[in-house]
Amino acid sequence: MITEILSQFNTEAIGDVANQLPDWEDSFRLLGVKLINLNDFTELLLRLLINTVLIFTVVHFMYAKRSRRKDFYFSFMVIGVIVFLLCFLLSNVKLELGFALGLFAIFGILRYRTDAIPIKEMTYLFVVIGISVINALSNKKVSYAELMLTNMVIIAGLWYLEKRLAMKQELSVQLTYEHIENINLNKHDELLEDMTKRTGINISRFEINKIDFLRDVADITLYYNANNIKAKENEQA
C-alpha cells in the first residue's frame, strides 16, 4: 500500500516537474513562430529524400533511358519536388483531399504554350505528381513500410509496362519530300523504297501530312521501330 502511494506520488511529481520545465524549442521563436520543430523538420527531410530518390528513379531510369527526349527531364524533377513541398507544408491546413485533387486537376490539364505535351509525357507527369502527393500527404496512420510498398508497386508497374511496350516502341521523324511524282496511290511501294534508301531507316509506315503542288513538295511523317535502331547501334559498338 505504502509502495503504491509512493509510486503514484513520484509519478505525479515527475510529471509536474516535466510540465514546468520550459521546452527549448519554444524558447527560440521569431514573431511568435518556432524557429525549428525537430520532429517535423526530420520528417520533412526524410520524406523529401524518399520522394526525390523515387522521382529520380522514375524520370532518369525509366523515362529518359527509354525515350530519347530529354526536354521534359528538368520539368519532371522540378514539378515533383515543388508539388511535394506544397503538399507537405500545407497538409496541416484542413484541405488535404481537396488540395490534392486540385493539384491533379491543375497539372493534369497543363499545356505549355509552345507544344502540347505528348500522351506518354502526360502519363509520366501524372505519375510524378501522384508519387509526390502520396509521399507528402500520407499521415501518421500510414507506416513507412506501407508508404514504400505503395511507391514500389507504382515503380514496378511502370517498369513492367515499359519493358513490355519497349518491344513495340515506335518513333517518328518528319521530312519534306521533293519527289512529288511519287505521291500517288499507285506508287506506294516506290515512295516507300525511295524514302528508305535516302534515309537509311527501316520504315514501318508513313503518313502524308501536307502536299504543296506550288512548290512540288510534301510533308511526310515516317514511323520506324526504335529497337531496330538500338540493335544496330549495339552491333556497331
PDB file of C-alpha atoms in Angstrom:
ATOM      1  CA  MET A   1       0.000   0.000   0.000  1.00  0.00           C
ATOM      2  CA  ILE A   2       2.730   2.446   1.001  1.00  0.00           C
ATOM      3  CA  THR A   3       4.725   1.456  -2.079  1.00  0.00           C
ATOM      4  CA  GLU A   4       1.786   2.223  -4.378  1.00  0.00           C
ATOM      5  CA  ILE A   5       1.276   5.630  -2.754  1.00  0.00           C
ATOM      6  CA  LEU A   6       4.968   6.490  -3.105  1.00  0.00           C
ATOM      7  CA  SER A   7       4.985   5.308  -6.703  1.00  0.00           C
ATOM      8  CA  GLN A   8       1.939   7.420  -7.543  1.00  0.00           C
ATOM      9  CA  PHE A   9       3.453  10.401  -5.758  1.00  0.00           C
ATOM     10  CA  ASN A  10       6.742  10.057  -7.630  1.00  0.00           C
ATOM     11  CA  THR A  11       4.942   9.782 -10.975  1.00  0.00           C
ATOM     12  CA  GLU A  12       2.836  12.859 -10.326  1.00  0.00           C
ATOM     13  CA  ALA A  13       5.849  14.781  -9.049  1.00  0.00           C
ATOM     14  CA  ILE A  14       7.939  13.905 -12.088  1.00  0.00           C
ATOM     15  CA  GLY A  15       5.068  14.864 -14.383  1.00  0.00           C
ATOM     16  CA  ASP A  16       4.649  18.229 -12.642  1.00  0.00           C
ATOM     17  CA  VAL A  17       8.365  18.921 -12.883  1.00  0.00           C
ATOM     18  CA  ALA A  18       8.409  17.960 -16.578  1.00  0.00           C
ATOM     19  CA  ASN A  19       5.474  20.248 -17.288  1.00  0.00           C
ATOM     20  CA  GLN A  20       7.204  23.108 -15.516  1.00  0.00           C
ATOM     21  CA  LEU A  21      10.432  22.682 -17.496  1.00  0.00           C
ATOM     22  CA  PRO A  22      10.444  25.012 -20.496  1.00  0.00           C
ATOM     23  CA  ASP A  23      10.628  23.388 -23.944  1.00  0.00           C
ATOM     24  CA  TRP A  24      13.879  24.592 -25.530  1.00  0.00           C
ATOM     25  CA  GLU A  25      12.188  24.721 -28.928  1.00  0.00           C
ATOM     26  CA  ASP A  26       9.616  27.172 -27.567  1.00  0.00           C
ATOM     27  CA  SER A  27      12.360  29.489 -26.362  1.00  0.00           C
ATOM     28  CA  PHE A  28      13.529  30.087 -29.933  1.00  0.00           C
ATOM     29  CA  ARG A  29      10.738  31.990 -31.630  1.00  0.00           C
ATOM     30  CA  LEU A  30      10.505  34.702 -34.240  1.00  0.00           C
ATOM     31  CA  LEU A  31       7.313  36.744 -34.323  1.00  0.00           C
ATOM     32  CA  GLY A  32       5.575  34.005 -32.370  1.00  0.00           C
ATOM     33  CA  VAL A  33       6.654  31.196 -34.709  1.00  0.00           C
ATOM     34  CA  LYS A  34       9.085  28.445 -33.710  1.00  0.00           C
ATOM     35  CA  LEU A  35      12.420  28.642 -35.459  1.00  0.00           C
ATOM     36  CA  ILE A  36      12.584  24.845 -35.597  1.00  0.00           C
ATOM     37  CA  ASN A  37      10.474  21.840 -34.758  1.00  0.00           C
ATOM     38  CA  LEU A  38      12.805  18.857 -34.729  1.00  0.00           C
ATOM     39  CA  ASN A  39      10.141  16.207 -35.262  1.00  0.00           C
ATOM     40  CA  ASP A  40       8.518  17.941 -38.216  1.00  0.00           C
ATOM     41  CA  PHE A  41      11.866  19.007 -39.655  1.00  0.00           C
ATOM     42  CA  THR A  42      13.246  15.457 -39.501  1.00  0.00           C
ATOM     43  CA  GLU A  43      10.093  14.081 -41.096  1.00  0.00           C
ATOM     44  CA  LEU A  44      10.324  16.671 -43.877  1.00  0.00           C
ATOM     45  CA  LEU A  45      13.932  15.754 -44.652  1.00  0.00           C
ATOM     46  CA  LEU A  46      13.217  12.014 -44.626  1.00  0.00           C
ATOM     47  CA  ARG A  47      10.126  12.238 -46.826  1.00  0.00           C
ATOM     48  CA  LEU A  48      11.818  14.698 -49.192  1.00  0.00           C
ATOM     49  CA  LEU A  49      14.759  12.318 -49.562  1.00  0.00           C
ATOM     50  CA  ILE A  50      12.459   9.366 -50.267  1.00  0.00           C
ATOM     51  CA  ASN A  51      10.381  11.349 -52.746  1.00  0.00           C
ATOM     52  CA  THR A  52      13.406  12.775 -54.589  1.00  0.00           C
ATOM     53  CA  VAL A  53      15.034   9.352 -54.935  1.00  0.00           C
ATOM     54  CA  LEU A  54      11.817   7.829 -56.259  1.00  0.00           C
ATOM     55  CA  ILE A  55      11.176  10.678 -58.704  1.00  0.00           C
ATOM     56  CA  PHE A  56      14.769  10.471 -59.937  1.00  0.00           C
ATOM     57  CA  THR A  57      14.384   6.711 -60.420  1.00  0.00           C
ATOM     58  CA  VAL A  58      11.228   7.156 -62.478  1.00  0.00           C
ATOM     59  CA  VAL A  59      12.489  10.077 -64.556  1.00  0.00           C
ATOM     60  CA  HIS A  60      16.094   9.005 -65.118  1.00  0.00           C
ATOM     61  CA  PHE A  61      16.000   5.224 -65.304  1.00  0.00           C
ATOM     62  CA  MET A  62      12.546   4.742 -66.861  1.00  0.00           C
ATOM     63  CA  TYR A  63      11.634   7.838 -68.840  1.00  0.00           C
ATOM     64  CA  ALA A  64      14.955   9.281 -70.016  1.00  0.00           C
ATOM     65  CA  LYS A  65      16.605   5.925 -70.701  1.00  0.00           C
ATOM     66  CA  ARG A  66      13.792   4.588 -72.867  1.00  0.00           C
ATOM     67  CA  SER A  67      12.524   7.704 -74.554  1.00  0.00           C
ATOM     68  CA  ARG A  68      15.128   9.786 -76.328  1.00  0.00           C
ATOM     69  CA  ARG A  69      13.530  13.041 -75.285  1.00  0.00           C
ATOM     70  CA  LYS A  70      15.396  14.926 -72.587  1.00  0.00           C
ATOM     71  CA  ASP A  71      13.420  18.170 -72.729  1.00  0.00           C
ATOM     72  CA  PHE A  72      10.951  17.072 -70.025  1.00  0.00           C
ATOM     73  CA  TYR A  73      13.650  15.749 -67.665  1.00  0.00           C
ATOM     74  CA  PHE A  74      14.115  19.076 -65.866  1.00  0.00           C
ATOM     75  CA  SER A  75      10.374  19.774 -65.725  1.00  0.00           C
ATOM     76  CA  PHE A  76       9.507  16.413 -64.176  1.00  0.00           C
ATOM     77  CA  MET A  77      12.139  16.749 -61.447  1.00  0.00           C
ATOM     78  CA  VAL A  78      11.181  20.320 -60.528  1.00  0.00           C
ATOM     79  CA  ILE A  79       7.431  19.638 -60.580  1.00  0.00           C
ATOM     80  CA  GLY A  80       7.902  16.559 -58.384  1.00  0.00           C
ATOM     81  CA  VAL A  81       9.856  18.455 -55.721  1.00  0.00           C
ATOM     82  CA  ILE A  82       7.596  21.537 -55.781  1.00  0.00           C
ATOM     83  CA  VAL A  83       4.380  19.513 -55.557  1.00  0.00           C
ATOM     84  CA  PHE A  84       5.798  17.532 -52.630  1.00  0.00           C
ATOM     85  CA  LEU A  85       6.819  20.671 -50.730  1.00  0.00           C
ATOM     86  CA  LEU A  86       3.475  22.362 -51.400  1.00  0.00           C
ATOM     87  CA  CYS A  87       1.512  19.361 -50.176  1.00  0.00           C
ATOM     88  CA  PHE A  88       3.712  18.724 -47.145  1.00  0.00           C
ATOM     89  CA  LEU A  89       3.838  22.307 -45.904  1.00  0.00           C
ATOM     90  CA  LEU A  90       0.117  22.877 -46.436  1.00  0.00           C
ATOM     91  CA  SER A  91      -1.009  19.481 -45.154  1.00  0.00           C
ATOM     92  CA  ASN A  92      -1.735  20.916 -41.699  1.00  0.00           C
ATOM     93  CA  VAL A  93      -4.379  23.109 -43.281  1.00  0.00           C
ATOM     94  CA  LYS A  94      -7.535  21.018 -43.461  1.00  0.00           C
ATOM     95  CA  LEU A  95      -7.528  20.879 -47.250  1.00  0.00           C
ATOM     96  CA  GLU A  96      -5.686  17.615 -47.699  1.00  0.00           C
ATOM     97  CA  LEU A  97      -8.026  15.717 -50.044  1.00  0.00           C
ATOM     98  CA  GLY A  98      -9.386  18.758 -51.859  1.00  0.00           C
ATOM     99  CA  PHE A  99      -5.919  20.230 -52.206  1.00  0.00           C
ATOM    100  CA  ALA A 100      -4.552  17.018 -53.707  1.00  0.00           C
ATOM    101  CA  LEU A 101      -7.422  16.750 -56.189  1.00  0.00           C
ATOM    102  CA  GLY A 102      -6.942  20.400 -57.098  1.00  0.00           C
ATOM    103  CA  LEU A 103      -3.280  19.786 -57.900  1.00  0.00           C
ATOM    104  CA  PHE A 104      -4.201  16.827 -60.059  1.00  0.00           C
ATOM    105  CA  ALA A 105      -6.720  18.987 -61.917  1.00  0.00           C
ATOM    106  CA  ILE A 106      -4.279  21.854 -62.450  1.00  0.00           C
ATOM    107  CA  PHE A 107      -1.302  19.824 -63.574  1.00  0.00           C
ATOM    108  CA  GLY A 108      -3.427  17.246 -65.347  1.00  0.00           C
ATOM    109  CA  ILE A 109      -4.564  19.827 -67.907  1.00  0.00           C
ATOM    110  CA  LEU A 110      -1.195  21.551 -68.023  1.00  0.00           C
ATOM    111  CA  ARG A 111      -0.168  22.586 -71.526  1.00  0.00           C
ATOM    112  CA  TYR A 112       2.908  24.584 -72.412  1.00  0.00           C
ATOM    113  CA  ARG A 113       2.384  27.441 -74.828  1.00  0.00           C
ATOM    114  CA  THR A 114       4.876  26.116 -77.357  1.00  0.00           C
ATOM    115  CA  ASP A 115       3.806  22.499 -77.869  1.00  0.00           C
ATOM    116  CA  ALA A 116       1.167  20.243 -76.406  1.00  0.00           C
ATOM    117  CA  ILE A 117       2.539  17.606 -74.046  1.00  0.00           C
ATOM    118  CA  PRO A 118       2.505  14.159 -75.690  1.00  0.00           C
ATOM    119  CA  ILE A 119       0.443  11.369 -74.152  1.00  0.00           C
ATOM    120  CA  LYS A 120       3.421   9.492 -72.706  1.00  0.00           C
ATOM    121  CA  GLU A 121       4.860  12.640 -71.134  1.00  0.00           C
ATOM    122  CA  MET A 122       1.441  13.473 -69.674  1.00  0.00           C
ATOM    123  CA  THR A 123       1.339   9.986 -68.149  1.00  0.00           C
ATOM    124  CA  TYR A 124       4.751  10.419 -66.540  1.00  0.00           C
ATOM    125  CA  LEU A 125       3.723  13.869 -65.315  1.00  0.00           C
ATOM    126  CA  PHE A 126       0.672  12.298 -63.669  1.00  0.00           C
ATOM    127  CA  VAL A 127       2.889   9.621 -62.074  1.00  0.00           C
ATOM    128  CA  VAL A 128       5.365  12.226 -60.759  1.00  0.00           C
ATOM    129  CA  ILE A 129       2.564  14.295 -59.230  1.00  0.00           C
ATOM    130  CA  GLY A 130       0.896  11.192 -57.798  1.00  0.00           C
ATOM    131  CA  ILE A 131       4.064   9.942 -56.104  1.00  0.00           C
ATOM    132  CA  SER A 132       4.773  13.398 -54.672  1.00  0.00           C
ATOM    133  CA  VAL A 133       1.241  13.777 -53.289  1.00  0.00           C
ATOM    134  CA  ILE A 134       1.294  10.289 -51.752  1.00  0.00           C
ATOM    135  CA  ASN A 135       4.639  10.855 -50.040  1.00  0.00           C
ATOM    136  CA  ALA A 136       3.642  14.280 -48.757  1.00  0.00           C
ATOM    137  CA  LEU A 137       0.071  13.736 -47.558  1.00  0.00           C
ATOM    138  CA  SER A 138       0.290  10.264 -46.009  1.00  0.00           C
ATOM    139  CA  ASN A 139      -0.404  10.806 -42.308  1.00  0.00           C
ATOM    140  CA  LYS A 140       0.810   9.109 -39.144  1.00  0.00           C
ATOM    141  CA  LYS A 141      -1.611   6.215 -39.640  1.00  0.00           C
ATOM    142  CA  VAL A 142       0.364   5.106 -42.706  1.00  0.00           C
ATOM    143  CA  SER A 143       3.612   3.402 -41.758  1.00  0.00           C
ATOM    144  CA  TYR A 144       6.793   3.867 -43.750  1.00  0.00           C
ATOM    145  CA  ALA A 145       6.589   0.208 -44.787  1.00  0.00           C
ATOM    146  CA  GLU A 146       3.154   0.802 -46.338  1.00  0.00           C
ATOM    147  CA  LEU A 147       4.386   4.008 -47.942  1.00  0.00           C
ATOM    148  CA  MET A 148       7.406   2.307 -49.507  1.00  0.00           C
ATOM    149  CA  LEU A 149       5.283  -0.628 -50.683  1.00  0.00           C
ATOM    150  CA  THR A 150       2.909   1.772 -52.445  1.00  0.00           C
ATOM    151  CA  ASN A 151       5.804   3.519 -54.169  1.00  0.00           C
ATOM    152  CA  MET A 152       7.415   0.217 -55.153  1.00  0.00           C
ATOM    153  CA  VAL A 153       4.154  -1.025 -56.671  1.00  0.00           C
ATOM    154  CA  ILE A 154       3.942   2.117 -58.824  1.00  0.00           C
ATOM    155  CA  ILE A 155       7.569   1.860 -59.948  1.00  0.00           C
ATOM    156  CA  ALA A 156       7.321  -1.898 -60.593  1.00  0.00           C
ATOM    157  CA  GLY A 157       4.187  -1.359 -62.669  1.00  0.00           C
ATOM    158  CA  LEU A 158       5.910   1.339 -64.715  1.00  0.00           C
ATOM    159  CA  TRP A 159       8.975  -0.835 -65.244  1.00  0.00           C
ATOM    160  CA  TYR A 160       6.866  -3.796 -66.387  1.00  0.00           C
ATOM    161  CA  LEU A 161       4.807  -1.711 -68.806  1.00  0.00           C
ATOM    162  CA  GLU A 162       7.894  -0.006 -70.207  1.00  0.00           C
ATOM    163  CA  LYS A 163       9.589  -3.359 -70.742  1.00  0.00           C
ATOM    164  CA  ARG A 164       6.528  -4.797 -72.457  1.00  0.00           C
ATOM    165  CA  LEU A 165       5.961  -1.747 -74.618  1.00  0.00           C
ATOM    166  CA  ALA A 166       9.655  -1.402 -75.463  1.00  0.00           C
ATOM    167  CA  MET A 167       9.313  -4.326 -77.873  1.00  0.00           C
ATOM    168  CA  LYS A 168       6.877  -2.215 -79.892  1.00  0.00           C
ATOM    169  CA  GLN A 169       8.371   1.207 -79.320  1.00  0.00           C
ATOM    170  CA  GLU A 170       7.755   3.322 -82.403  1.00  0.00           C
ATOM    171  CA  LEU A 171       9.454   6.628 -83.141  1.00  0.00           C
ATOM    172  CA  SER A 172       8.693   9.155 -85.844  1.00  0.00           C
ATOM    173  CA  VAL A 173      10.512  11.743 -87.912  1.00  0.00           C
ATOM    174  CA  GLN A 174       9.131  14.439 -90.191  1.00  0.00           C
ATOM    175  CA  LEU A 175      10.643  15.401 -93.510  1.00  0.00           C
ATOM    176  CA  THR A 176       9.919  17.434 -96.618  1.00  0.00           C
ATOM    177  CA  TYR A 177       9.843  15.229 -99.708  1.00  0.00           C
ATOM    178  CA  GLU A 178      10.504  16.852-103.094  1.00  0.00           C
ATOM    179  CA  HIS A 179       9.799  13.972-105.495  1.00  0.00           C
ATOM    180  CA  ILE A 180       6.169  14.907-105.829  1.00  0.00           C
ATOM    181  CA  GLU A 181       5.641  12.462-108.684  1.00  0.00           C
ATOM    182  CA  ASN A 182       5.841   9.580-106.202  1.00  0.00           C
ATOM    183  CA  ILE A 183       2.954  10.971-104.147  1.00  0.00           C
ATOM    184  CA  ASN A 184       0.414   8.690-105.723  1.00  0.00           C
ATOM    185  CA  LEU A 185      -1.625   5.752-104.503  1.00  0.00           C
ATOM    186  CA  ASN A 186      -0.302   3.644-107.354  1.00  0.00           C
ATOM    187  CA  LYS A 187       3.315   4.389-106.368  1.00  0.00           C
ATOM    188  CA  HIS A 188       3.169   3.487-102.702  1.00  0.00           C
ATOM    189  CA  ASP A 189       5.954   0.909-102.956  1.00  0.00           C
ATOM    190  CA  GLU A 190       8.188   3.226-104.986  1.00  0.00           C
ATOM    191  CA  LEU A 191       7.707   6.028-102.457  1.00  0.00           C
ATOM    192  CA  LEU A 192       8.480   3.742 -99.512  1.00  0.00           C
ATOM    193  CA  GLU A 193      11.564   2.311-101.219  1.00  0.00           C
ATOM    194  CA  ASP A 194      12.886   5.763-102.135  1.00  0.00           C
ATOM    195  CA  MET A 195      12.470   7.151 -98.606  1.00  0.00           C
ATOM    196  CA  THR A 196      14.057   4.040 -97.079  1.00  0.00           C
ATOM    197  CA  LYS A 197      17.040   4.280 -99.414  1.00  0.00           C
ATOM    198  CA  ARG A 198      17.563   8.005 -98.820  1.00  0.00           C
ATOM    199  CA  THR A 199      17.111   7.997 -95.036  1.00  0.00           C
ATOM    200  CA  GLY A 200      18.602   4.603 -94.209  1.00  0.00           C
ATOM    201  CA  ILE A 201      15.680   3.938 -91.864  1.00  0.00           C
ATOM    202  CA  ASN A 202      13.673   0.734 -91.931  1.00  0.00           C
ATOM    203  CA  ILE A 203      10.310   2.470 -92.280  1.00  0.00           C
ATOM    204  CA  SER A 204       7.300   0.587 -90.951  1.00  0.00           C
ATOM    205  CA  ARG A 205       4.705   3.093 -92.175  1.00  0.00           C
ATOM    206  CA  PHE A 206       4.344   6.720 -93.189  1.00  0.00           C
ATOM    207  CA  GLU A 207       1.736   9.477 -93.297  1.00  0.00           C
ATOM    208  CA  ILE A 208       1.416  12.273 -95.827  1.00  0.00           C
ATOM    209  CA  ASN A 209       0.544  15.376 -93.832  1.00  0.00           C
ATOM    210  CA  LYS A 210       0.521  18.058 -96.500  1.00  0.00           C
ATOM    211  CA  ILE A 211       1.054  18.362-100.259  1.00  0.00           C
ATOM    212  CA  ASP A 212       2.189  21.647-101.822  1.00  0.00           C
ATOM    213  CA  PHE A 213       1.827  21.480-105.595  1.00  0.00           C
ATOM    214  CA  LEU A 214       3.063  25.049-105.987  1.00  0.00           C
ATOM    215  CA  ARG A 215       6.489  24.116-104.623  1.00  0.00           C
ATOM    216  CA  ASP A 216       6.283  20.433-105.605  1.00  0.00           C
ATOM    217  CA  VAL A 217       6.968  19.203-102.064  1.00  0.00           C
ATOM    218  CA  ALA A 218       5.109  17.161 -99.473  1.00  0.00           C
ATOM    219  CA  ASP A 219       5.382  16.972 -95.678  1.00  0.00           C
ATOM    220  CA  ILE A 220       5.635  13.332 -94.619  1.00  0.00           C
ATOM    221  CA  THR A 221       5.912  11.657 -91.214  1.00  0.00           C
ATOM    222  CA  LEU A 222       7.938   8.438 -91.141  1.00  0.00           C
ATOM    223  CA  TYR A 223       7.432   5.807 -88.434  1.00  0.00           C
ATOM    224  CA  TYR A 224      10.033   3.194 -87.552  1.00  0.00           C
ATOM    225  CA  ASN A 225      10.828   0.665 -84.834  1.00  0.00           C
ATOM    226  CA  ALA A 226      13.226   2.164 -82.291  1.00  0.00           C
ATOM    227  CA  ASN A 227      14.539  -1.240 -81.235  1.00  0.00           C
ATOM    228  CA  ASN A 228      15.973  -1.858 -84.699  1.00  0.00           C
ATOM    229  CA  ILE A 229      17.996   1.348 -84.434  1.00  0.00           C
ATOM    230  CA  LYS A 230      19.261   0.418 -80.944  1.00  0.00           C
ATOM    231  CA  ALA A 231      20.233  -3.060 -82.158  1.00  0.00           C
ATOM    232  CA  LYS A 232      22.309  -1.582 -84.993  1.00  0.00           C
ATOM    233  CA  GLU A 233      23.999   0.845 -82.596  1.00  0.00           C
ATOM    234  CA  ASN A 234      24.896  -2.025 -80.258  1.00  0.00           C
ATOM    235  CA  GLU A 235      26.332  -4.052 -83.148  1.00  0.00           C
ATOM    236  CA  GLN A 236      28.471  -1.115 -84.276  1.00  0.00           C
ATOM    237  CA  ALA A 237      29.682  -0.539 -80.705  1.00  0.00           C
TER     238      ALA A 237
END
